[in-house]
Amino acid sequence: MSKERNLEKMLKSESERLLNHSMDRRNFLSQTTKVAGIALGMTLASQFNGLKVEASPQFTGYPFKLGVASGDPLSDSVVLWTRLAPEPLNNGGMPSYNVPVEWEISEDKHFKHIINHGTELARPELAHSVHVEVFDLEPNRDYYYRFKAGYEVSPIGKTKTLPAPGENLGKLSFAFASCQQFEHGFYTAYKHMAEEKLDFVIHLGDYIYEYGPNEYVATTGNVRTHSSPEIMSLDDYRNRHAQYKTDKYLQSAHAAFPWIVTWDDHEVENNYADDIPERDQSVEEFIRRRIHAYQAYYEHMPLRESSLPQGADMNLYRRFTYGDLIEFNVLDTRQYRDNQANGDGIKPPNEESTDPNRTLLGNEQENWLLEGLGRSNARWNVLAQQIFFNQLNNDIDGEVLYNMDAWDGYSANRDRILEYVQENDVKNLVVLTGDVHANWAGDIKTDFDDPDSATLGSEFVGTSITSGGDGSEKRQDTDAILEENPHIKFFNDFRGYVRCQVTPEKWTADYRVVSYVSQPGAPIHTRASFEIKHDQPGLVSKQDKPLSTHKKQSSEVEEDRIKAQDKAHDKQVQKQGNGTGN
């Protein structure tokens, strides 16, 4: 107990010092992180944290209403996740005591060959979530798992370990997805994803959205409603994650495969940059908000203890190596970035956006990435990240307009990466991207303004699961943008995900789309397929099959997505002014 008392003393001392001193933004972030980190340290310092352990809990309802999940697979280990929440939208509806949760992992779905089992405490400090790191598993192997609390048993989940490092492999199948605004549509795409034969899923961010009811409205209208105003507190973020996780199709996709997750902005707030909020907010209040958001994210994701938040900081960039076939560098393009240049938005490049010292990744993460690319022995080298990597001129009138939130707003950081790739002969570079609520595919050039320059790799941009509502084949500005950007080979505006099948000789990406999300039940289609051949950089189109019975073109343009979120922010400000917001 002496360790716990020392932590309590440190927490009290640091809290008092923080309250009694004025400081700049960076110091406030550092000190707030230290205090919050001590608080979470206290949670982990004691197994019981002074609370009773209820071995025979009485629940007000079924406690596994948020389902189960697994993630962060390694060749000998995987994380198993659940959260006890009999009343998901009422802060879980759990009492303030620890509950033992039994877990089992088996070689078969009938649990006749259980290979490991144990008990973890579900603690109120972490919203009664459970993160079990199971070790000593066989590589490249399917497993089944389940939980038990009291007399209640969870659904069964299926997971899989990665192959052993360096193992010679013939094939990998996975899917990546992003952007699932709950109000904008139904998660039909996840229903179809759960029926695929995949080794794992990568989620590239915007797992939740922070807005109050009907603040961010899809072009085709909202079909579901957020359960609370704009989220700010820890309980707010917990309830929002819980609302999203009550969706049966999202649960089915989590239960079917291990997930590798990273975030973008809406897990906290639209277009935040490090410790800088969107607009019209106190930085100090935003940092507290970020602490709440990061903790709730950890509580609801199948992440390892190494990602446990330390106050306003959370280590989310990490690397996964799939035998000798692929190395995935999972990036965090939100937590360490400089502020968006030029006032954000879609703007002409200026001295700020082209500043050679600007960073999107932060120095530590950038060095980590380059070091990993330099020593990789994998056939394919992947950046799994959030925002548009390729240069994309959004102007259709002969000018130059770039998205200041994307890599175009941090072009020097992109240049440093591509120069390293070229100088070190990094082979088969593939970038996976979310964020922009549409499908794109393009080649990464040494000089984006010269179509004949060397190709260094390719980027697959996946559409949203729901964000933006029902889509269309293309938008009003699509043809002009593709003409302005000859390295971009494909665009489509339906919802869905991207399925990738990779062998040592080729990478095939299938753009899997549903033609509507405003109603349940849409069928799945392969809208287009692209192939990259080993050591022959550049996309090759293998299928381009428009959905003939559905909307050909909308009146939207790329900037409308940004305008819709600006309108949502204006609604939030108006509510706060009227005293009707949080």
Coordinates of C-alpha atoms in Angstrom, one line a residue:
M1 CA 0.0 0.0 0.0
S2 CA 3.0 2.4 0.4
K3 CA 3.2 2.7 -3.5
E4 CA -0.4 3.7 -3.6
R5 CA 0.0 6.3 -0.8
N6 CA 3.0 7.8 -2.5
L7 CA 1.0 8.2 -5.7
E8 CA -1.8 9.8 -3.8
K9 CA 0.6 12.3 -2.3
M10 CA 2.1 13.1 -5.7
L11 CA -1.3 13.6 -7.2
K12 CA -2.4 16.0 -4.5
S13 CA 0.9 17.9 -4.8
E14 CA 0.8 18.3 -8.5
S15 CA -2.9 19.2 -8.6
E16 CA -2.4 22.0 -6.1
R17 CA 0.6 23.3 -8.0
L18 CA -1.3 23.3 -11.3
L19 CA -4.2 25.2 -9.8
N20 CA -2.0 27.9 -8.3
H21 CA 0.3 28.7 -11.2
S22 CA -0.3 30.4 -14.6
M23 CA 1.6 28.9 -17.5
D24 CA 1.7 28.8 -21.3
R25 CA -0.1 26.2 -23.4
R26 CA 2.7 23.7 -23.8
N27 CA 3.5 23.8 -20.1
F28 CA -0.2 23.4 -19.2
L29 CA -0.4 20.3 -21.5
S30 CA 2.8 18.8 -20.0
Q31 CA 1.7 19.4 -16.4
T32 CA -1.9 18.3 -17.0
T33 CA -0.6 15.1 -18.6
K34 CA 1.6 14.5 -15.6
V35 CA -1.3 14.9 -13.1
A36 CA -3.7 12.7 -15.2
G37 CA -0.9 10.1 -15.7
I38 CA -0.4 9.9 -11.9
A39 CA -4.2 9.4 -11.5
L40 CA -4.2 6.5 -13.9
G41 CA -1.0 5.2 -12.3
M42 CA -2.9 4.9 -9.0
T43 CA -5.5 2.8 -10.8
L44 CA -2.9 0.3 -11.8
A45 CA -0.8 0.4 -8.7
S46 CA -3.3 -1.5 -6.6
Q47 CA -5.1 -4.6 -7.8
F48 CA -8.3 -3.6 -5.9
N49 CA -7.9 0.2 -5.6
G50 CA -9.7 0.1 -2.2
L51 CA -13.0 -1.1 -3.7
K52 CA -14.7 -4.3 -2.9
V53 CA -14.7 -7.2 -5.3
E54 CA -18.1 -8.6 -6.1
A55 CA -17.7 -12.2 -7.1
S56 CA -21.4 -12.7 -7.7
P57 CA -22.6 -9.5 -9.2
Q58 CA -26.2 -8.7 -9.8
F59 CA -26.7 -6.9 -13.1
T60 CA -29.6 -4.7 -14.2
G61 CA -29.5 -6.3 -17.6
Y62 CA -27.2 -8.4 -19.8
P63 CA -23.7 -7.0 -19.1
F64 CA -22.2 -7.8 -22.6
K65 CA -24.4 -5.5 -24.6
L66 CA -21.3 -3.9 -26.2
G67 CA -20.1 -7.3 -27.5
V68 CA -16.5 -8.5 -27.6
A69 CA -13.4 -7.7 -29.7
S70 CA -9.8 -8.6 -30.2
G71 CA -6.9 -6.7 -31.5
D72 CA -3.2 -5.8 -31.8
P73 CA -2.3 -9.3 -32.9
L74 CA 1.3 -10.5 -32.7
S75 CA 2.7 -13.9 -33.7
D76 CA 2.3 -15.2 -30.1
S77 CA -0.2 -12.8 -28.6
V78 CA -3.5 -11.0 -29.0
V79 CA -5.6 -8.6 -26.9
L80 CA -9.2 -9.7 -25.9
W81 CA -11.6 -7.0 -25.0
T82 CA -15.1 -6.5 -23.5
R83 CA -16.8 -4.0 -21.3
L84 CA -19.5 -4.7 -18.7
A85 CA -22.4 -2.3 -19.6
P86 CA -25.9 -3.6 -18.8
E87 CA -27.1 0.0 -19.4
P88 CA -24.8 1.2 -22.2
L89 CA -26.1 4.8 -22.4
N90 CA -26.3 5.3 -18.6
N91 CA -22.5 5.3 -18.0
G92 CA -22.7 1.5 -18.3
G93 CA -25.1 1.0 -15.5
M94 CA -22.5 -0.7 -13.3
P95 CA -22.0 -0.1 -9.6
S96 CA -18.7 1.3 -8.2
Y97 CA -17.0 -1.9 -7.4
N98 CA -14.6 -4.3 -9.1
V99 CA -16.1 -7.3 -10.9
P100 CA -14.0 -10.4 -11.7
V101 CA -14.4 -11.4 -15.4
E102 CA -13.4 -14.9 -16.5
W103 CA -12.0 -15.4 -19.9
E104 CA -11.3 -18.4 -22.1
I105 CA -9.5 -18.9 -25.4
S106 CA -9.9 -22.1 -27.3
E107 CA -8.8 -23.8 -30.5
D108 CA -12.4 -24.6 -31.5
K109 CA -15.6 -22.6 -31.3
H110 CA -17.2 -25.3 -29.1
F111 CA -14.5 -24.7 -26.4
K112 CA -13.6 -28.4 -26.2
H113 CA -9.9 -27.5 -26.4
I114 CA -9.4 -24.6 -24.1
I115 CA -5.7 -23.6 -24.2
N116 CA -5.7 -20.7 -21.7
H117 CA -8.0 -19.1 -19.3
G118 CA -7.9 -16.6 -16.4
T119 CA -9.7 -13.8 -14.5
E120 CA -9.4 -10.1 -14.9
L121 CA -10.9 -7.4 -12.8
A122 CA -13.3 -5.0 -14.5
R123 CA -12.7 -1.7 -12.7
P124 CA -14.9 1.4 -12.5
E125 CA -11.9 3.6 -13.1
L126 CA -11.7 2.1 -16.6
A127 CA -15.5 1.9 -17.1
H128 CA -15.5 -1.8 -16.3
S129 CA -13.6 -2.5 -19.5
V130 CA -11.3 -5.6 -19.7
H131 CA -8.1 -5.8 -21.8
V132 CA -6.6 -9.3 -21.6
E133 CA -3.2 -9.7 -23.2
V134 CA -3.0 -13.4 -24.0
F135 CA 0.5 -14.8 -24.7
D136 CA 2.1 -18.1 -25.7
L137 CA -0.2 -18.6 -28.7
E138 CA 0.8 -20.3 -31.9
P139 CA 1.6 -18.1 -34.9
N140 CA -0.9 -17.7 -37.8
R141 CA -3.6 -19.6 -35.9
D142 CA -7.3 -19.1 -35.5
Y143 CA -8.7 -19.0 -31.9
Y144 CA -12.0 -18.5 -30.2
Y145 CA -12.7 -16.6 -27.0
R146 CA -15.4 -15.6 -24.6
F147 CA -16.0 -14.0 -21.2
K148 CA -18.1 -14.7 -18.2
A149 CA -19.2 -12.4 -15.4
G150 CA -21.4 -13.8 -12.6
Y151 CA -23.8 -16.1 -14.4
E152 CA -23.7 -14.2 -17.7
V153 CA -21.6 -15.4 -20.7
S154 CA -20.5 -13.2 -23.5
P155 CA -20.9 -13.8 -27.3
I156 CA -18.1 -15.8 -28.8
G157 CA -15.4 -14.0 -30.7
K158 CA -12.9 -15.3 -33.3
T159 CA -9.3 -14.0 -33.5
K160 CA -6.1 -14.8 -35.2
T161 CA -2.4 -14.4 -34.5
L162 CA 0.1 -13.1 -37.0
P163 CA 2.6 -15.4 -38.7
A164 CA 6.1 -15.7 -37.2
P165 CA 8.5 -12.9 -38.1
G166 CA 10.2 -13.7 -41.4
E167 CA 8.0 -16.7 -42.2
N168 CA 7.6 -17.2 -45.9
L169 CA 4.0 -16.6 -46.8
G170 CA 1.8 -17.0 -49.8
K171 CA -1.2 -14.7 -49.0
L172 CA -2.8 -12.2 -46.7
S173 CA -6.4 -10.9 -46.8
F174 CA -7.5 -7.9 -44.8
A175 CA -9.9 -4.9 -45.0
F176 CA -9.6 -1.3 -43.9
A177 CA -12.4 1.1 -43.0
S178 CA -13.0 4.5 -41.4
C179 CA -15.5 7.3 -40.7
Q180 CA -18.7 5.9 -39.2
Q181 CA -20.9 8.8 -38.2
F182 CA -23.8 7.0 -36.4
E183 CA -26.4 9.5 -37.5
H184 CA -25.6 9.4 -41.2
G185 CA -26.6 5.8 -41.9
F186 CA -26.7 2.2 -41.0
Y187 CA -23.6 0.0 -40.7
T188 CA -24.6 -2.4 -43.5
A189 CA -21.0 -2.4 -44.7
Y190 CA -19.9 -4.0 -41.5
K191 CA -22.5 -6.8 -42.0
H192 CA -20.9 -7.6 -45.3
M193 CA -17.4 -7.2 -43.9
A194 CA -18.1 -9.8 -41.2
E195 CA -19.0 -12.3 -43.9
E196 CA -15.6 -11.9 -45.7
K197 CA -12.7 -14.2 -45.2
L198 CA -10.1 -11.9 -43.7
D199 CA -7.1 -12.2 -41.4
F200 CA -7.7 -8.9 -39.7
V201 CA -9.3 -5.4 -40.1
I202 CA -7.6 -2.0 -39.9
H203 CA -9.6 1.0 -38.7
L204 CA -8.1 4.3 -39.7
G205 CA -10.1 6.6 -37.5
D206 CA -13.3 8.6 -36.9
Y207 CA -14.7 5.6 -35.0
I208 CA -17.1 8.0 -33.2
Y209 CA -18.2 11.6 -33.8
E210 CA -18.4 14.2 -31.2
Y211 CA -21.4 16.2 -32.3
G212 CA -24.7 16.7 -30.6
P213 CA -28.0 15.4 -32.2
N214 CA -28.4 16.6 -35.8
E215 CA -25.5 19.1 -35.7
Y216 CA -23.6 17.3 -38.5
V217 CA -26.2 16.5 -41.1
A218 CA -25.6 14.2 -44.1
T219 CA -26.6 15.4 -47.5
T220 CA -29.3 12.7 -47.6
G221 CA -30.4 13.5 -44.1
N222 CA -29.7 11.8 -40.7
V223 CA -31.4 8.5 -40.0
R224 CA -30.3 7.9 -36.4
T225 CA -29.7 10.3 -33.6
H226 CA -26.9 10.8 -31.1
S227 CA -28.1 10.3 -27.6
S228 CA -26.6 13.4 -26.0
P229 CA -25.3 16.9 -26.7
E230 CA -21.8 17.5 -27.9
I231 CA -19.5 15.3 -25.8
M232 CA -17.0 16.9 -23.4
S233 CA -16.7 14.9 -20.2
L234 CA -15.4 11.4 -19.6
D235 CA -18.9 10.1 -19.1
D236 CA -20.0 11.8 -22.3
Y237 CA -17.3 10.1 -24.4
R238 CA -18.0 6.7 -22.7
N239 CA -21.7 7.0 -23.6
R240 CA -20.9 7.9 -27.2
H241 CA -18.6 5.0 -27.7
A242 CA -21.2 2.8 -26.1
Q243 CA -23.9 4.0 -28.4
Y244 CA -21.8 3.2 -31.4
K245 CA -20.9 -0.2 -30.1
T246 CA -24.5 -1.2 -29.6
D247 CA -24.8 -1.5 -33.3
K248 CA -25.1 -5.2 -34.1
Y249 CA -23.2 -5.1 -37.4
L250 CA -20.2 -3.3 -35.8
Q251 CA -20.2 -5.9 -33.1
S252 CA -20.3 -8.7 -35.7
A253 CA -17.2 -7.3 -37.5
H254 CA -15.4 -7.0 -34.2
A255 CA -16.3 -10.5 -33.2
A256 CA -15.2 -11.9 -36.6
F257 CA -11.6 -10.7 -36.8
P258 CA -8.9 -9.0 -34.7
W259 CA -8.7 -5.2 -35.3
I260 CA -5.8 -2.9 -35.6
V261 CA -7.0 0.6 -34.7
T262 CA -5.8 4.1 -34.9
W263 CA -7.7 7.4 -34.5
D264 CA -8.2 10.6 -36.5
D265 CA -9.8 13.8 -35.2
H266 CA -13.5 13.1 -34.3
E267 CA -12.5 10.7 -31.5
V268 CA -11.8 14.1 -29.8
E269 CA -13.0 17.0 -32.0
N270 CA -13.0 17.9 -35.6
N271 CA -9.6 19.0 -37.0
Y272 CA -7.8 19.4 -33.7
A273 CA -4.0 19.7 -34.0
D274 CA -2.0 18.4 -31.0
D275 CA -3.2 20.7 -28.2
I276 CA -5.0 23.2 -30.4
P277 CA -8.8 22.9 -30.6
E278 CA -10.9 23.6 -33.6
R279 CA -12.1 27.1 -32.9
D280 CA -13.5 29.4 -30.2
Q281 CA -12.3 27.3 -27.3
S282 CA -10.1 27.6 -24.3
V283 CA -7.0 25.6 -24.8
E284 CA -7.0 24.5 -21.1
E285 CA -10.6 23.2 -21.5
F286 CA -9.6 21.5 -24.7
I287 CA -6.7 19.7 -23.1
R288 CA -9.0 18.4 -20.3
R289 CA -11.4 17.3 -23.0
R290 CA -8.6 15.5 -24.9
I291 CA -7.7 13.6 -21.7
H292 CA -11.3 12.4 -21.3
A293 CA -11.5 11.4 -25.0
Y294 CA -8.2 9.5 -25.0
Q295 CA -9.2 7.5 -21.9
A296 CA -12.6 6.6 -23.3
Y297 CA -10.9 5.6 -26.6
Y298 CA -8.6 3.2 -24.7
E299 CA -11.4 1.8 -22.7
H300 CA -13.4 0.8 -25.8
M301 CA -10.6 -0.5 -28.0
P302 CA -8.7 -3.8 -28.0
L303 CA -5.4 -2.1 -27.2
R304 CA -2.4 -3.2 -25.1
E305 CA -1.4 -1.7 -21.8
S306 CA 1.4 0.0 -23.6
S307 CA -1.3 2.3 -25.2
L308 CA -2.8 3.2 -21.8
P309 CA -3.1 7.0 -21.8
Q310 CA -0.7 9.1 -19.8
G311 CA -3.1 12.0 -19.3
A312 CA -3.3 14.0 -22.5
D313 CA -0.8 11.6 -24.3
M314 CA -1.4 8.2 -25.7
N315 CA 1.1 6.0 -27.6
L316 CA -0.8 4.8 -30.7
Y317 CA 1.8 4.5 -33.4
R318 CA 3.1 1.0 -33.7
R319 CA 4.3 -1.6 -36.1
F320 CA 2.9 -5.0 -37.2
T321 CA 5.0 -7.4 -39.3
Y322 CA 3.2 -10.2 -41.2
G323 CA 5.8 -12.8 -41.8
D324 CA 8.1 -11.8 -44.6
L325 CA 5.2 -10.4 -46.6
I326 CA 4.1 -7.0 -45.2
E327 CA 5.2 -4.6 -42.6
F328 CA 2.4 -2.2 -41.4
N329 CA 3.5 1.2 -39.9
V330 CA 0.4 2.4 -38.1
L331 CA 0.6 6.2 -37.7
D332 CA -0.9 8.9 -35.6
T333 CA -1.3 12.0 -37.7
R334 CA -3.3 14.0 -35.1
Q335 CA -1.5 14.0 -31.7
Y336 CA 1.8 15.5 -32.6
R337 CA 1.1 17.8 -35.6
D338 CA 1.7 21.6 -36.0
N339 CA -1.4 23.6 -36.4
Q340 CA -3.1 23.7 -39.8
A341 CA -1.6 26.4 -42.0
N342 CA -3.5 29.2 -43.6
G343 CA -6.4 29.1 -41.2
D344 CA -7.2 25.5 -42.2
G345 CA -9.7 24.6 -45.0
I346 CA -9.0 24.2 -48.7
K347 CA -6.7 27.1 -49.5
P348 CA -3.7 28.0 -51.8
P349 CA -0.3 26.9 -50.5
N350 CA 1.5 29.7 -48.7
E351 CA 4.8 30.3 -46.8
E352 CA 3.4 28.6 -43.7
S353 CA 2.1 25.4 -45.4
T354 CA 5.4 25.0 -47.2
D355 CA 7.7 25.8 -44.2
P356 CA 10.4 23.1 -44.3
N357 CA 10.3 22.8 -40.5
R358 CA 6.6 21.9 -40.3
T359 CA 5.7 18.5 -39.0
L360 CA 2.7 16.3 -39.1
L361 CA 4.1 13.3 -37.3
G362 CA 6.3 15.0 -34.7
N363 CA 10.1 14.3 -34.7
E364 CA 10.0 11.2 -32.6
Q365 CA 7.3 9.4 -34.7
E366 CA 8.9 10.5 -38.0
N367 CA 12.3 9.1 -36.9
W368 CA 10.6 5.9 -35.8
L369 CA 8.9 5.6 -39.2
L370 CA 12.0 6.2 -41.3
E371 CA 14.1 3.9 -39.2
G372 CA 11.5 1.2 -39.7
L373 CA 11.3 1.7 -43.4
G374 CA 15.1 1.6 -43.7
R375 CA 15.5 -1.7 -42.0
S376 CA 12.4 -3.5 -43.3
N377 CA 12.9 -6.9 -44.9
A378 CA 9.2 -7.2 -45.9
R379 CA 8.1 -7.5 -49.5
W380 CA 5.5 -4.8 -49.0
N381 CA 5.9 -1.7 -46.8
V382 CA 2.7 0.0 -45.7
L383 CA 1.7 3.3 -44.0
A384 CA -1.7 2.8 -42.4
Q385 CA -2.8 6.3 -41.6
Q386 CA -5.6 8.8 -41.7
I387 CA -5.4 11.7 -44.2
F388 CA -4.9 12.1 -47.9
F389 CA -1.2 11.5 -48.6
N390 CA -1.0 12.3 -52.3
Q391 CA -1.0 15.8 -53.6
L392 CA -4.5 16.7 -54.6
N393 CA -5.3 20.0 -56.2
N394 CA -9.0 20.7 -55.5
D395 CA -9.3 23.7 -57.8
I396 CA -11.0 23.3 -61.2
D397 CA -10.3 26.8 -62.6
G398 CA -6.6 26.7 -63.2
E399 CA -5.4 27.7 -59.7
V400 CA -4.0 25.6 -56.8
L401 CA -6.1 24.7 -53.8
Y402 CA -4.9 22.2 -51.2
N403 CA -6.5 20.7 -48.1
M404 CA -4.6 22.3 -45.2
D405 CA -5.6 19.4 -42.9
A406 CA -4.1 16.8 -45.2
W407 CA -0.4 16.1 -46.1
D408 CA -0.7 18.9 -48.6
G409 CA -0.7 21.3 -45.7
Y410 CA 2.5 19.6 -44.4
S411 CA 4.3 19.1 -47.7
A412 CA 7.8 19.3 -46.2
N413 CA 7.0 16.3 -43.9
R414 CA 5.8 14.3 -46.9
D415 CA 8.9 15.3 -48.9
R416 CA 11.2 14.1 -46.2
I417 CA 9.5 10.7 -46.2
L418 CA 9.5 10.3 -50.0
E419 CA 13.1 11.4 -50.2
Y420 CA 14.0 8.8 -47.7
V421 CA 12.0 6.1 -49.6
Q422 CA 13.8 7.0 -52.8
E423 CA 17.3 7.3 -51.3
N424 CA 17.0 4.0 -49.4
D425 CA 15.3 2.1 -52.2
V426 CA 12.3 1.2 -50.1
K427 CA 10.3 -1.3 -52.2
N428 CA 6.6 -1.6 -52.7
L429 CA 5.4 1.4 -50.7
V430 CA 1.6 1.4 -50.1
V431 CA -0.3 4.0 -48.2
L432 CA -3.8 3.3 -46.7
T433 CA -6.0 6.3 -46.0
G434 CA -9.4 7.2 -44.7
D435 CA -10.9 10.6 -43.6
V436 CA -12.4 12.0 -46.8
H437 CA -15.6 9.9 -47.1
A438 CA -14.9 8.8 -50.6
N439 CA -12.9 6.2 -52.6
W440 CA -9.7 7.4 -54.4
A441 CA -6.7 5.6 -55.8
G442 CA -3.5 7.2 -57.0
D443 CA 0.2 6.8 -57.6
I444 CA 2.8 8.5 -55.4
K445 CA 5.2 10.5 -57.5
T446 CA 8.7 11.9 -57.0
D447 CA 7.3 15.1 -58.5
F448 CA 3.5 15.4 -58.4
D449 CA 3.5 18.2 -60.9
D450 CA 5.3 16.0 -63.5
P451 CA 3.2 13.0 -64.5
D452 CA 6.2 11.4 -66.1
S453 CA 8.3 11.5 -63.0
A454 CA 9.1 8.2 -61.2
T455 CA 6.4 6.4 -59.2
L456 CA 7.5 5.6 -55.6
G457 CA 4.3 3.7 -54.5
S458 CA 0.5 3.9 -54.5
E459 CA -2.2 5.2 -52.2
F460 CA -5.6 3.5 -51.6
V461 CA -8.1 5.9 -50.0
G462 CA -11.1 4.1 -48.5
T463 CA -14.6 5.6 -48.3
S464 CA -16.6 6.0 -45.2
I465 CA -18.8 3.4 -43.6
T466 CA -21.6 5.9 -43.3
S467 CA -20.2 9.5 -43.0
G468 CA -21.8 11.7 -45.7
G469 CA -24.9 9.6 -46.1
D470 CA -25.9 7.9 -49.4
G471 CA -23.3 8.5 -52.1
S472 CA -23.1 8.5 -55.8
E473 CA -20.8 7.3 -58.6
K474 CA -19.2 10.7 -58.7
R475 CA -19.6 14.3 -57.7
Q476 CA -20.0 17.5 -59.7
D477 CA -16.3 18.3 -59.6
T478 CA -14.9 14.8 -60.0
D479 CA -14.0 14.9 -63.7
A480 CA -12.2 18.2 -63.4
I481 CA -10.3 17.1 -60.3
L482 CA -9.1 13.9 -62.0
E483 CA -8.0 15.9 -65.0
E484 CA -6.1 18.3 -62.8
N485 CA -4.4 15.5 -61.0
P486 CA -3.3 12.8 -63.5
H487 CA -1.6 10.7 -60.8
I488 CA -5.0 10.1 -59.3
K489 CA -6.6 7.1 -61.1
F490 CA -10.0 6.6 -59.5
F491 CA -12.8 8.2 -57.6
N492 CA -16.1 6.9 -56.3
D493 CA -18.5 8.4 -53.7
F494 CA -20.4 5.3 -52.4
R495 CA -20.0 4.0 -48.8
G496 CA -18.1 0.8 -47.9
Y497 CA -14.6 -0.4 -47.3
V498 CA -11.5 -1.7 -49.1
R499 CA -10.6 -5.4 -49.2
C500 CA -6.9 -6.2 -49.9
Q501 CA -5.5 -9.5 -51.0
V502 CA -1.7 -9.6 -51.0
T503 CA 0.7 -12.2 -52.3
P504 CA 4.5 -11.9 -52.8
E505 CA 3.9 -11.1 -56.4
K506 CA 0.9 -8.7 -56.4
W507 CA -1.4 -6.5 -54.3
T508 CA -5.1 -6.5 -55.2
A509 CA -7.4 -3.8 -53.7
D510 CA -11.2 -4.3 -54.2
Y511 CA -13.4 -1.3 -53.5
R512 CA -16.4 -2.8 -51.8
V513 CA -19.4 -0.5 -51.8
V514 CA -23.0 -0.3 -50.7
S515 CA -25.2 2.1 -52.8
Y516 CA -27.2 3.4 -49.8
V517 CA -26.9 3.7 -46.0
S518 CA -30.1 5.7 -45.3
Q519 CA -31.9 2.3 -45.1
P520 CA -30.8 -1.1 -43.9
G521 CA -30.2 -4.0 -46.3
A522 CA -28.1 -2.6 -49.2
P523 CA -26.2 -5.4 -51.1
I524 CA -22.4 -5.2 -51.5
H525 CA -20.7 -4.7 -54.8
T526 CA -17.1 -4.6 -55.9
R527 CA -17.1 -1.2 -57.6
A528 CA -13.5 -1.3 -58.8
S529 CA -10.3 -3.4 -58.4
F530 CA -6.7 -2.3 -58.7
E531 CA -3.5 -4.3 -58.8
I532 CA 0.1 -3.5 -58.0
K533 CA 2.8 -5.9 -59.1
H534 CA 5.9 -6.5 -57.0
D535 CA 8.8 -4.2 -57.9
Q536 CA 6.7 -2.6 -60.6
P537 CA 5.3 0.5 -58.9
G538 CA 2.0 2.0 -60.2
L539 CA -1.7 1.0 -60.2
V540 CA -3.2 -1.2 -62.9
S541 CA -6.9 -1.2 -63.2
K542 CA -8.4 -4.7 -63.2
Q543 CA -12.1 -3.8 -62.8
D544 CA -14.2 -0.6 -63.2
K545 CA -17.8 -1.5 -62.9
P546 CA -20.3 1.4 -62.1
L547 CA -23.5 0.6 -60.3
S548 CA -25.9 1.1 -63.2
T549 CA -29.1 1.3 -61.3
H550 CA -28.0 4.0 -58.8
K551 CA -27.2 7.6 -58.7
K552 CA -24.7 8.6 -61.3
Q553 CA -23.6 12.1 -60.1
S554 CA -24.4 14.4 -57.2
S555 CA -24.3 18.1 -57.1
E556 CA -21.7 18.0 -54.3
V557 CA -18.1 19.1 -54.5
E558 CA -15.1 18.2 -52.2
E559 CA -15.5 21.4 -50.1
D560 CA -19.1 20.5 -49.2
R561 CA -17.8 18.0 -46.6
I562 CA -15.8 20.7 -44.9
K563 CA -18.7 23.1 -45.1
A564 CA -21.1 20.6 -43.4
Q565 CA -18.7 20.3 -40.5
D566 CA -18.3 24.1 -40.3
K567 CA -22.1 24.3 -40.1
A568 CA -22.1 21.8 -37.3
H569 CA -19.5 23.8 -35.4
D570 CA -21.6 27.0 -35.9
K571 CA -24.6 25.2 -34.4
Q572 CA -22.5 24.2 -31.4
V573 CA -21.4 27.8 -30.8
Q574 CA -25.0 29.0 -31.2
K575 CA -26.2 26.5 -28.6
Q576 CA -23.5 27.6 -26.2
G577 CA -24.5 31.2 -26.7
N578 CA -28.1 30.3 -26.0
G579 CA -27.2 28.3 -22.9
T580 CA -28.6 25.1 -24.5
G581 CA -25.3 23.3 -25.1
N582 CA -23.1 21.4 -22.6

